[in-house]
Amino acid sequence: KPGVIVGGKIVHDCAPSRSIGYYLESLLYLAPFSKQNFNITLNGITNDEVDTSVDTIRTVLLPQLSKFGIESTELKVRF
C-alpha cells in the first residue's frame, strides 16, 4: 500500500516455510525511512536452505548499511 512508512511496534509470526531473514531483509531497507522507530518482534526459524540467516544479516548486512550512513546507534537488532 503506497504511503508513509509509519514504523512503531510490530509483532509477526513468520511462516515456518521461510526463515526470519526473509522478512528481516525487507524491513531493514524500509526502517531508516520510517517516521517512528521500528520495534519489531519476529517469531520463527532463524535459518533454512533458501533464505539468508540472521547471523549473516548481523555480520554482513548491518555493517554494509553503516557505509550508507545508517549507524548501529540508529539500528538495533537483537537475536
XYZ file of N, CA and C in Angstrom, residues 2-79:
234
model
N 0.773 2.101 -0.985
C 1.605 3.301 -1.028
C 1.286 4.250 0.135
N 2.267 5.000 0.534
C 2.058 5.976 1.586
C 3.290 6.119 2.460
N 3.087 6.711 3.610
C 4.159 6.975 4.553
C 4.460 5.705 5.352
N 5.741 5.436 5.575
C 6.147 4.313 6.416
C 6.119 4.816 7.854
N 5.191 4.296 8.632
C 4.954 4.817 9.971
C 5.931 4.242 10.988
N 6.181 2.948 10.967
C 7.036 2.309 11.968
C 6.226 1.903 13.171
N 6.835 1.934 14.357
C 6.151 1.558 15.580
C 6.388 0.105 15.938
N 5.514 -0.418 16.797
C 5.666 -1.783 17.304
C 4.968 -2.765 16.371
N 5.711 -3.785 15.974
C 5.188 -4.818 15.082
C 5.568 -6.182 15.653
N 4.597 -7.075 15.761
C 4.840 -8.465 16.151
C 4.305 -9.331 15.028
N 5.148 -10.254 14.540
C 4.725 -11.090 13.414
C 5.214 -12.517 13.617
N 4.321 -13.479 13.422
C 4.687 -14.892 13.432
C 5.003 -15.288 11.998
N 6.269 -15.536 11.730
C 6.714 -15.870 10.380
C 6.289 -17.285 10.016
N 6.003 -17.487 8.748
C 5.625 -18.817 8.263
C 6.794 -19.784 8.462
N 6.520 -21.008 8.876
C 7.623 -21.966 9.091
C 8.344 -22.371 7.805
N 7.784 -22.036 6.652
C 8.436 -22.374 5.386
C 9.533 -21.381 5.012
N 9.593 -20.213 5.671
C 10.624 -19.197 5.406
C 11.273 -18.797 6.723
N 12.560 -18.462 6.658
C 13.243 -18.055 7.891
C 13.006 -16.571 8.167
N 13.364 -16.166 9.358
C 13.195 -14.775 9.784
C 13.967 -13.826 8.863
N 15.094 -14.270 8.336
C 15.904 -13.439 7.448
C 15.138 -12.962 6.228
N 14.233 -13.776 5.729
C 13.407 -13.407 4.576
C 12.610 -12.136 4.872
N 12.040 -12.051 6.053
C 11.244 -10.895 6.457
C 12.134 -9.734 6.892
N 13.206 -10.067 7.587
C 14.081 -9.048 8.161
C 14.795 -8.215 7.099
N 15.204 -8.852 6.011
C 15.895 -8.107 4.954
C 15.054 -6.943 4.438
N 13.814 -7.185 4.138
C 12.935 -6.122 3.634
C 12.721 -5.036 4.669
N 12.528 -5.434 5.898
C 12.292 -4.449 6.959
C 13.510 -3.566 7.201
N 14.702 -4.126 7.071
C 15.912 -3.327 7.286
C 16.073 -2.239 6.236
N 15.589 -2.490 5.040
C 15.682 -1.473 3.994
C 14.620 -0.389 4.156
N 13.506 -0.709 4.775
C 12.428 0.262 4.966
C 12.567 1.069 6.256
N 13.100 0.462 7.299
C 13.143 1.077 8.627
C 13.797 2.459 8.677
N 14.899 2.705 7.974
C 15.517 4.038 8.065
C 14.636 5.174 7.549
N 13.613 4.856 6.781
C 12.755 5.877 6.203
C 11.428 6.038 6.935
N 11.273 5.367 8.063
C 10.010 5.439 8.793
C 9.937 6.685 9.674
N 8.727 7.099 9.964
C 8.506 8.279 10.812
C 8.878 7.997 12.260
N 8.583 6.789 12.737
C 8.900 6.385 14.110
C 9.906 5.237 14.047
N 10.572 4.989 15.152
C 11.455 3.832 15.229
C 10.636 2.556 15.113
N 11.222 1.545 14.482
C 10.602 0.230 14.434
C 10.952 -0.524 15.710
N 9.992 -1.207 16.266
C 10.206 -2.140 17.369
C 9.583 -3.441 16.884
N 10.403 -4.289 16.267
C 9.897 -5.456 15.564
C 10.238 -6.732 16.322
N 9.246 -7.593 16.498
C 9.445 -8.923 17.047
C 9.009 -9.922 15.985
N 9.963 -10.697 15.493
C 9.662 -11.736 14.511
C 9.841 -13.093 15.179
N 8.828 -13.921 15.118
C 8.878 -15.260 15.701
C 8.941 -16.281 14.573
N 9.927 -17.184 14.639
C 10.050 -18.203 13.612
C 11.422 -18.835 13.621
N 11.740 -19.527 12.523
C 13.042 -20.186 12.424
C 14.098 -19.172 11.988
N 15.339 -19.364 12.451
C 16.382 -18.376 12.182
C 17.166 -18.636 10.912
N 17.131 -19.852 10.380
C 17.806 -20.116 9.104
C 17.177 -21.324 8.428
N 17.373 -21.381 7.120
C 16.935 -22.523 6.326
C 17.825 -22.627 5.099
N 17.493 -23.496 4.181
C 18.324 -23.716 2.993
C 18.145 -22.634 1.928
N 17.098 -21.812 2.033
C 16.753 -20.865 0.980
C 17.152 -19.434 1.322
N 16.855 -18.982 2.529
C 16.980 -17.574 2.894
C 18.263 -17.278 3.656
N 18.606 -16.007 3.698
C 19.755 -15.534 4.457
C 19.501 -15.734 5.944
N 20.500 -16.246 6.653
C 20.334 -16.461 8.089
C 20.461 -15.138 8.841
N 19.928 -15.102 10.050
C 20.006 -13.881 10.848
C 21.451 -13.563 11.232
N 22.290 -14.582 11.364
C 23.707 -14.340 11.670
C 24.412 -13.654 10.501
N 24.077 -14.028 9.286
C 24.657 -13.377 8.117
C 24.193 -11.930 8.028
N 22.939 -11.692 8.331
C 22.430 -10.320 8.327
C 23.163 -9.476 9.358
N 23.373 -10.042 10.537
C 24.052 -9.308 11.613
C 25.499 -9.011 11.260
N 26.204 -9.979 10.666
C 27.631 -9.800 10.430
C 27.974 -9.178 9.079
N 27.064 -9.228 8.098
C 27.360 -8.709 6.769
C 26.486 -7.512 6.408
N 25.186 -7.674 6.499
C 24.273 -6.624 6.034
C 24.313 -5.375 6.917
N 24.315 -5.546 8.219
C 24.333 -4.371 9.101
C 25.600 -3.530 8.916
N 26.793 -4.146 8.820
C 27.976 -3.325 8.529
C 27.897 -2.638 7.161
N 27.282 -3.276 6.175
C 27.114 -2.643 4.868
C 26.202 -1.425 4.955
N 25.151 -1.510 5.753
C 24.246 -0.374 5.922
C 24.964 0.814 6.548
N 25.953 0.555 7.401
C 26.702 1.661 8.021
C 27.478 2.447 6.978
N 27.837 1.821 5.866
C 28.541 2.528 4.787
C 27.628 3.517 4.068
N 26.335 3.376 4.270
C 25.355 4.297 3.690
C 24.849 5.303 4.724
N 25.533 5.389 5.866
C 25.177 6.375 6.875
C 24.178 5.902 7.905
N 23.825 4.635 7.890
C 22.900 4.091 8.887
C 23.757 3.397 9.932
N 24.010 4.102 11.018
C 24.913 3.609 12.047
C 24.197 2.690 13.019
N 24.969 1.908 13.741
C 24.409 0.943 14.679
C 23.638 1.630 15.816
N 23.931 2.908 16.104
C 23.185 3.599 17.142
C 21.746 3.883 16.685
N 21.534 3.924 15.375
C 20.202 4.139 14.847
C 19.460 2.833 14.618
N 20.192 1.754 14.476
C 19.613 0.473 14.127
C 20.041 -0.549 15.168
N 19.109 -1.040 15.941
C 19.412 -2.019 16.980
C 18.656 -3.297 16.685
N 19.402 -4.372 16.563
C 18.812 -5.674 16.266
C 19.274 -6.637 17.335
N 18.324 -7.315 17.970
C 18.646 -8.340 18.969
C 18.216 -9.685 18.411
N 19.111 -10.666 18.549
C 18.797 -12.021 18.098
C 18.707 -12.934 19.279
